[in-house]
Every structure is written in structure tokens, then in C-alpha cells.
């Protein structure tokens, strides 16, 4: 279904608990290779009181095993109030690669899987990385 070694997914974490309903943003390594170092930066912009507000945060996640998922953050049900870009630096076997994943405001137009996603074994939104933005 997804032929790239790495992808980003937004999954329902508590669909039965409406008040505490959150999404989990997850990075999935479906390759046979260990990621030696995984770092990401999330950035976005919203409008508040007719003024743009930008934010950016970087986190270092360390090593990620093959066929493994790492949950990078929880987002409230109505939390995707602006477009977000996740930029991942992925180091494997001494090579560094950067991939960018774009999550649109309110997940509008995002691809939703009809079948369970690899590794996480549940349905959700999935995003493929772009090497250049």
C-alpha cells in the first residue's frame, strides 16, 4: 500500500471518549533498517486577531528500530487549526536524509486509509515525505 520506507500518520487515539478525543501524530519506519538518529522540526502558522503567528519546535528522538512506530505528539480533536510542516532528519548507515511532511489545516484533503496502515495496524491519515520543499 505505502511503498516508501518512512511515512507520517495521524491516528485516532480515543474515538470512544469524545471529550478527551485526541489524534496521535506518529512517524513510522517500515523499512528493514535501523534509523541511527531521528530528529524533527515542526513548524506552522495561524492567524490570530488578523495577524500571522508562527511557531517552530525541534526534538531529537534518537534511534528507531526497523518496523517500528514512534508517537511524536498528541493533538486535540480540533487542534489542527493551521497548516503544519514536519521536517525529519533521518540518519541511517552514516547517511543523512531530510524529508518534509505537510499536514493541512483541519486535515482537509488529507489521504485517509481504507485499510489498516502498515506497522500500526489501524486506519488513519497518512502523509508521504518530500525530499525538497
CSV table of N, CA and C in Angstrom, one decimal, residues 1-116:
chain,number,residue,atom,x,y,z
A,1,UNK,N,0.8,-1.2,0.0
A,1,UNK,CA,0.0,0.0,0.0
A,1,UNK,C,0.9,1.3,0.0
A,2,UNK,N,1.8,1.4,1.0
A,2,UNK,CA,2.7,2.6,1.0
A,2,UNK,C,4.1,2.0,0.7
A,3,UNK,N,4.6,2.5,-0.4
A,3,UNK,CA,5.9,1.9,-0.8
A,3,UNK,C,7.1,2.7,-0.4
A,4,UNK,N,7.0,3.7,0.5
A,4,UNK,CA,8.1,4.4,1.0
A,4,UNK,C,8.5,3.8,2.3
A,5,UNK,N,9.8,3.9,2.6
A,5,UNK,CA,10.3,3.3,3.9
A,5,UNK,C,9.8,4.0,5.1
A,6,UNK,N,9.5,5.3,5.0
A,6,UNK,CA,9.1,6.1,6.2
A,6,UNK,C,7.8,6.9,5.8
A,7,UNK,N,6.9,7.0,6.7
A,7,UNK,CA,5.8,7.9,6.5
A,7,UNK,C,5.3,8.4,7.8
A,8,UNK,N,4.4,9.4,7.8
A,8,UNK,CA,3.8,10.0,8.9
A,8,UNK,C,2.4,9.7,8.9
A,9,UNK,N,1.8,9.4,10.1
A,9,UNK,CA,0.4,9.1,10.2
A,9,UNK,C,-0.3,9.9,11.3
A,10,UNK,N,-1.5,10.2,11.1
A,10,UNK,CA,-2.3,10.8,12.2
A,10,UNK,C,-3.4,9.8,12.5
A,11,UNK,N,-3.4,9.3,13.7
A,11,UNK,CA,-4.3,8.3,14.1
A,11,UNK,C,-5.3,8.7,15.2
A,12,UNK,N,-6.5,8.1,15.2
A,12,UNK,CA,-7.4,8.4,16.3
A,12,UNK,C,-6.9,7.6,17.5
A,13,UNK,N,-6.8,8.3,18.7
A,13,UNK,CA,-6.3,7.6,19.9
A,13,UNK,C,-7.4,7.3,20.8
A,14,UNK,N,-8.5,8.1,20.9
A,14,UNK,CA,-9.6,7.9,21.8
A,14,UNK,C,-10.9,8.2,21.2
A,15,UNK,N,-11.3,7.5,20.1
A,15,UNK,CA,-12.6,7.8,19.5
A,15,UNK,C,-13.8,7.6,20.3
A,16,UNK,N,-13.7,6.7,21.3
A,16,UNK,CA,-14.9,6.4,22.2
A,16,UNK,C,-15.0,7.5,23.3
A,17,UNK,N,-14.0,8.3,23.6
A,17,UNK,CA,-14.1,9.3,24.6
A,17,UNK,C,-14.1,10.6,24.0
A,18,UNK,N,-15.3,11.1,23.6
A,18,UNK,CA,-15.4,12.3,22.8
A,18,UNK,C,-14.8,13.5,23.5
A,19,UNK,N,-14.9,13.7,24.8
A,19,UNK,CA,-14.4,14.9,25.5
A,19,UNK,C,-12.9,14.9,25.5
A,20,UNK,N,-12.2,13.8,25.6
A,20,UNK,CA,-10.7,13.7,25.6
A,20,UNK,C,-10.2,13.3,24.3
A,21,UNK,N,-10.9,13.4,23.2
A,21,UNK,CA,-10.6,12.9,21.9
A,21,UNK,C,-9.3,13.6,21.4
A,22,UNK,N,-8.3,12.8,21.1
A,22,UNK,CA,-7.1,13.3,20.5
A,22,UNK,C,-6.6,12.5,19.3
A,23,UNK,N,-5.8,13.1,18.5
A,23,UNK,CA,-5.1,12.4,17.5
A,23,UNK,C,-3.6,12.2,17.9
A,24,UNK,N,-3.0,11.1,17.5
A,24,UNK,CA,-1.6,10.8,17.7
A,24,UNK,C,-0.9,11.1,16.4
A,25,UNK,N,0.1,11.9,16.4
A,25,UNK,CA,1.0,12.1,15.2
A,25,UNK,C,2.1,11.1,15.4
A,26,UNK,N,2.3,10.2,14.4
A,26,UNK,CA,3.3,9.1,14.5
A,26,UNK,C,4.2,9.1,13.3
A,27,UNK,N,5.5,8.8,13.6
A,27,UNK,CA,6.5,8.6,12.5
A,27,UNK,C,6.6,7.0,12.4
A,28,UNK,N,6.5,6.5,11.2
A,28,UNK,CA,6.6,5.0,11.0
A,28,UNK,C,7.8,4.7,10.2
A,29,UNK,N,8.6,3.8,10.7
A,29,UNK,CA,9.7,3.2,10.0
A,29,UNK,C,9.3,1.8,9.6
A,30,UNK,N,8.9,1.6,8.3
A,30,UNK,CA,8.5,0.3,7.8
A,30,UNK,C,9.6,-0.4,7.0
A,31,UNK,N,10.8,0.2,7.2
A,31,UNK,CA,12.0,-0.4,6.5
A,31,UNK,C,12.6,-1.5,7.3
A,32,UNK,N,13.6,-2.2,6.8
A,32,UNK,CA,14.4,-3.2,7.5
A,32,UNK,C,15.6,-2.6,8.1
A,33,UNK,N,15.7,-1.3,8.1
A,33,UNK,CA,16.9,-0.6,8.5
A,33,UNK,C,16.7,0.2,9.8
A,34,UNK,N,17.7,0.1,10.7
A,34,UNK,CA,17.7,0.9,11.9
A,34,UNK,C,17.9,2.4,11.6
A,35,UNK,N,17.1,3.3,12.1
A,35,UNK,CA,17.4,4.7,12.0
A,35,UNK,C,18.3,5.0,13.2
A,36,UNK,N,19.6,5.5,12.9
A,36,UNK,CA,20.5,5.7,13.9
A,36,UNK,C,20.2,7.0,14.7
A,37,UNK,N,19.7,8.0,14.0
A,37,UNK,CA,19.3,9.3,14.6
A,37,UNK,C,18.1,9.9,13.9
A,38,UNK,N,17.1,10.2,14.7
A,38,UNK,CA,15.9,10.8,14.1
A,38,UNK,C,15.6,12.1,14.9
A,39,UNK,N,15.6,13.2,14.1
A,39,UNK,CA,15.3,14.5,14.7
A,39,UNK,C,14.2,15.1,13.8
A,40,UNK,N,13.3,15.9,14.4
A,40,UNK,CA,12.3,16.6,13.6
A,40,UNK,C,12.1,18.0,14.1
A,41,UNK,N,11.6,18.8,13.2
A,41,UNK,CA,11.2,20.1,13.5
A,41,UNK,C,9.8,20.3,13.0
A,42,UNK,N,8.9,20.8,13.8
A,42,UNK,CA,7.5,21.1,13.4
A,42,UNK,C,7.4,22.6,13.4
A,43,UNK,N,6.7,23.0,12.3
A,43,UNK,CA,6.5,24.5,12.2
A,43,UNK,C,5.1,24.7,11.6
A,44,UNK,N,4.6,25.9,11.9
A,44,UNK,CA,3.3,26.2,11.5
A,44,UNK,C,3.0,27.7,11.7
A,45,UNK,N,1.8,28.1,11.1
A,45,UNK,CA,1.4,29.5,11.2
A,45,UNK,C,-0.1,29.5,11.2
A,46,UNK,N,-0.6,30.4,12.1
A,46,UNK,CA,-2.0,30.6,12.2
A,46,UNK,C,-2.3,32.1,12.2
A,47,UNK,N,-3.5,32.5,12.0
A,47,UNK,CA,-3.9,33.9,12.1
A,47,UNK,C,-4.7,34.1,13.4
A,48,UNK,N,-4.2,35.1,14.1
A,48,UNK,CA,-5.0,35.5,15.4
A,48,UNK,C,-5.1,37.0,15.4
A,49,UNK,N,-6.3,37.4,15.5
A,49,UNK,CA,-6.6,38.9,15.5
A,49,UNK,C,-6.0,39.6,14.3
A,50,UNK,N,-6.2,38.9,13.2
A,50,UNK,CA,-5.7,39.4,11.8
A,50,UNK,C,-4.2,39.5,11.7
A,51,UNK,N,-3.5,38.8,12.6
A,51,UNK,CA,-2.0,38.9,12.5
A,51,UNK,C,-1.5,37.4,12.4
A,52,UNK,N,-0.5,37.1,11.5
A,52,UNK,CA,0.0,35.8,11.5
A,52,UNK,C,0.9,35.5,12.7
A,53,UNK,N,0.8,34.3,13.3
A,53,UNK,CA,1.6,33.9,14.4
A,53,UNK,C,2.3,32.6,13.9
A,54,UNK,N,3.7,32.6,14.0
A,54,UNK,CA,4.5,31.5,13.6
A,54,UNK,C,5.1,30.8,14.8
A,55,UNK,N,5.3,29.5,14.7
A,55,UNK,CA,5.9,28.7,15.8
A,55,UNK,C,6.7,27.6,15.2
A,56,UNK,N,7.8,27.2,15.9
A,56,UNK,CA,8.7,26.2,15.5
A,56,UNK,C,9.3,25.5,16.7
A,57,UNK,N,9.4,24.2,16.6
A,57,UNK,CA,9.9,23.4,17.7
A,57,UNK,C,10.7,22.2,17.1
A,58,UNK,N,11.9,22.0,17.7
A,58,UNK,CA,12.7,20.8,17.3
A,58,UNK,C,12.9,19.9,18.4
A,59,UNK,N,12.8,18.6,18.1
A,59,UNK,CA,13.0,17.5,19.1
A,59,UNK,C,13.9,16.4,18.5
A,60,UNK,N,14.7,15.9,19.3
A,60,UNK,CA,15.6,14.8,19.0
A,60,UNK,C,15.0,13.5,19.5
A,61,UNK,N,14.8,12.5,18.7
A,61,UNK,CA,14.2,11.3,19.1
A,61,UNK,C,15.2,10.1,19.3
A,62,UNK,N,16.3,10.2,18.7
A,62,UNK,CA,17.3,9.2,18.8
A,62,UNK,C,17.1,8.0,17.8
A,63,UNK,N,17.4,6.8,18.3
A,63,UNK,CA,17.4,5.6,17.4
A,63,UNK,C,15.9,5.1,17.3
A,64,UNK,N,15.7,4.5,16.1
A,64,UNK,CA,14.4,3.9,15.8
A,64,UNK,C,14.6,2.6,15.2
A,65,UNK,N,14.0,1.5,15.7
A,65,UNK,CA,14.2,0.2,15.2
A,65,UNK,C,13.4,0.0,13.9
A,66,UNK,N,13.8,-1.0,13.1
A,66,UNK,CA,13.1,-1.4,11.9
A,66,UNK,C,11.6,-1.8,12.3
A,67,UNK,N,10.7,-1.5,11.4
A,67,UNK,CA,9.3,-1.9,11.6
A,67,UNK,C,8.8,-1.4,12.9
A,68,UNK,N,9.0,-0.1,13.1
A,68,UNK,CA,8.6,0.4,14.4
A,68,UNK,C,7.9,1.8,14.3
A,69,UNK,N,7.2,2.2,15.2
A,69,UNK,CA,6.4,3.5,15.2
A,69,UNK,C,6.8,4.2,16.5
A,70,UNK,N,7.0,5.6,16.3
A,70,UNK,CA,7.2,6.4,17.4
A,70,UNK,C,6.1,7.5,17.4
A,71,UNK,N,5.4,7.6,18.5
A,71,UNK,CA,4.4,8.7,18.7
A,71,UNK,C,5.1,10.0,19.0
A,72,UNK,N,5.0,11.0,18.2
A,72,UNK,CA,5.7,12.2,18.4
A,72,UNK,C,4.9,13.3,19.1
A,73,UNK,N,3.6,13.3,19.0
A,73,UNK,CA,2.8,14.2,19.8
A,73,UNK,C,1.3,13.9,19.7
A,74,UNK,N,0.5,14.4,20.7
A,74,UNK,CA,-0.9,14.3,20.7
A,74,UNK,C,-1.5,15.7,20.3
A,75,UNK,N,-2.5,15.7,19.5
A,75,UNK,CA,-3.1,16.9,19.0
A,75,UNK,C,-4.6,16.8,19.4
A,76,UNK,N,-5.2,17.8,20.0
A,76,UNK,CA,-6.7,17.7,20.3
A,76,UNK,C,-7.5,17.6,19.1
A,77,UNK,N,-8.7,17.1,19.2
A,77,UNK,CA,-9.6,16.9,18.1
A,77,UNK,C,-9.7,18.1,17.2
A,78,UNK,N,-9.8,19.3,17.7
A,78,UNK,CA,-9.9,20.5,16.9
A,78,UNK,C,-8.6,21.2,16.9
A,79,UNK,N,-7.5,20.5,17.0
A,79,UNK,CA,-6.2,21.1,17.2
A,79,UNK,C,-5.5,21.5,15.9
A,80,UNK,N,-5.8,21.0,14.8
A,80,UNK,CA,-5.2,21.3,13.5
A,80,UNK,C,-5.7,22.6,13.0
A,81,UNK,N,-5.4,23.7,13.7
A,81,UNK,CA,-6.0,25.0,13.3
A,81,UNK,C,-5.2,25.7,12.3
A,82,UNK,N,-4.1,25.2,11.9
A,82,UNK,CA,-3.3,25.8,10.8
A,82,UNK,C,-2.5,24.7,10.1
A,83,UNK,N,-1.9,25.0,9.0
A,83,UNK,CA,-1.1,24.1,8.3
A,83,UNK,C,0.2,23.8,9.1
A,84,UNK,N,0.6,22.6,9.1
A,84,UNK,CA,1.8,22.2,9.8
A,84,UNK,C,2.8,21.5,8.9
A,85,UNK,N,4.1,21.8,9.1
A,85,UNK,CA,5.1,21.1,8.3
A,85,UNK,C,6.0,20.4,9.3
A,86,UNK,N,6.2,19.1,9.1
A,86,UNK,CA,7.1,18.3,9.9
A,86,UNK,C,8.3,18.0,9.0
A,87,UNK,N,9.5,18.4,9.4
A,87,UNK,CA,10.8,18.1,8.7
A,87,UNK,C,11.6,17.2,9.5
A,88,UNK,N,11.9,16.0,9.0
A,88,UNK,CA,12.6,15.0,9.7
A,88,UNK,C,14.0,14.8,9.1
A,89,UNK,N,15.0,14.8,10.0
A,89,UNK,CA,16.4,14.5,9.6
A,89,UNK,C,16.6,13.0,10.0
A,90,UNK,N,16.8,12.2,9.0
A,90,UNK,CA,16.9,10.7,9.2
A,90,UNK,C,18.3,10.3,8.9
A,91,UNK,N,19.0,9.7,9.9
A,91,UNK,CA,20.4,9.3,9.7
A,91,UNK,C,20.4,7.7,9.7
A,92,UNK,N,20.8,7.1,8.6
A,92,UNK,CA,21.0,5.6,8.6
A,92,UNK,C,22.3,5.3,7.9
A,93,UNK,N,23.0,4.4,8.5
A,93,UNK,CA,24.3,3.9,7.9
A,93,UNK,C,25.2,5.1,7.5
A,94,UNK,N,25.2,6.1,8.3
A,94,UNK,CA,26.1,7.2,8.1
A,94,UNK,C,25.6,8.2,7.0
A,95,UNK,N,24.4,8.0,6.5
A,95,UNK,CA,23.9,9.0,5.5
A,95,UNK,C,22.7,9.7,6.2
A,96,UNK,N,22.6,11.0,5.9
A,96,UNK,CA,21.6,11.8,6.4
A,96,UNK,C,20.6,12.2,5.3
A,97,UNK,N,19.3,12.1,5.5
A,97,UNK,CA,18.3,12.4,4.6
A,97,UNK,C,17.3,13.3,5.3
A,98,UNK,N,16.8,14.3,4.6
A,98,UNK,CA,15.7,15.1,5.2
A,98,UNK,C,14.4,15.0,4.4
A,99,UNK,N,13.3,14.7,5.1
A,99,UNK,CA,12.0,14.6,4.4
A,99,UNK,C,11.1,15.6,5.1
A,100,UNK,N,10.2,16.2,4.3
A,100,UNK,CA,9.2,17.1,4.8
A,100,UNK,C,7.8,16.5,4.6
A,101,UNK,N,7.0,16.6,5.6
A,101,UNK,CA,5.6,16.2,5.6
A,101,UNK,C,4.7,17.3,5.9
A,102,UNK,N,3.7,17.5,5.0
A,102,UNK,CA,2.8,18.7,5.2
A,102,UNK,C,1.4,18.1,5.6
A,103,UNK,N,0.9,18.7,6.8
A,103,UNK,CA,-0.4,18.3,7.3
A,103,UNK,C,-1.3,19.6,7.2
A,104,UNK,N,-2.3,19.5,6.3
A,104,UNK,CA,-3.1,20.7,6.1
A,104,UNK,C,-4.1,21.0,7.3
A,105,UNK,N,-4.5,22.3,7.3
A,105,UNK,CA,-5.4,22.8,8.4
A,105,UNK,C,-6.6,21.9,8.4
A,106,UNK,N,-7.0,21.4,9.6
A,106,UNK,CA,-8.2,20.6,9.9
A,106,UNK,C,-8.1,19.3,9.1
A,107,UNK,N,-7.0,18.9,8.6
A,107,UNK,CA,-6.7,17.7,7.9
A,107,UNK,C,-7.5,17.7,6.5
A,108,UNK,N,-7.9,18.8,6.1
A,108,UNK,CA,-8.7,19.0,4.8
A,108,UNK,C,-7.9,18.4,3.7
A,109,UNK,N,-8.5,17.5,3.0
A,109,UNK,CA,-7.9,16.9,1.8
A,109,UNK,C,-6.8,15.9,2.0
A,110,UNK,N,-6.6,15.5,3.3
A,110,UNK,CA,-5.6,14.5,3.6
A,110,UNK,C,-6.0,13.1,3.3
A,111,UNK,N,-5.1,12.3,2.9
A,111,UNK,CA,-5.5,10.9,2.5
A,111,UNK,C,-5.8,10.1,3.7
A,112,UNK,N,-6.9,9.4,3.7
A,112,UNK,CA,-7.3,8.5,4.8
A,112,UNK,C,-7.3,7.1,4.3
A,113,UNK,N,-6.7,6.2,5.0
A,113,UNK,CA,-6.5,4.8,4.6
A,113,UNK,C,-7.9,4.1,4.7
A,114,UNK,N,-8.2,3.3,3.7
A,114,UNK,CA,-9.4,2.4,3.8
A,114,UNK,C,-9.1,1.1,4.5
A,115,UNK,N,-7.8,0.8,4.6
A,115,UNK,CA,-7.3,-0.4,5.3
A,115,UNK,C,-6.3,0.0,6.3
A,116,UNK,N,-6.0,-1.0,7.2
A,116,UNK,CA,-5.1,-0.7,8.3
A,116,UNK,C,-3.7,-0.3,7.7
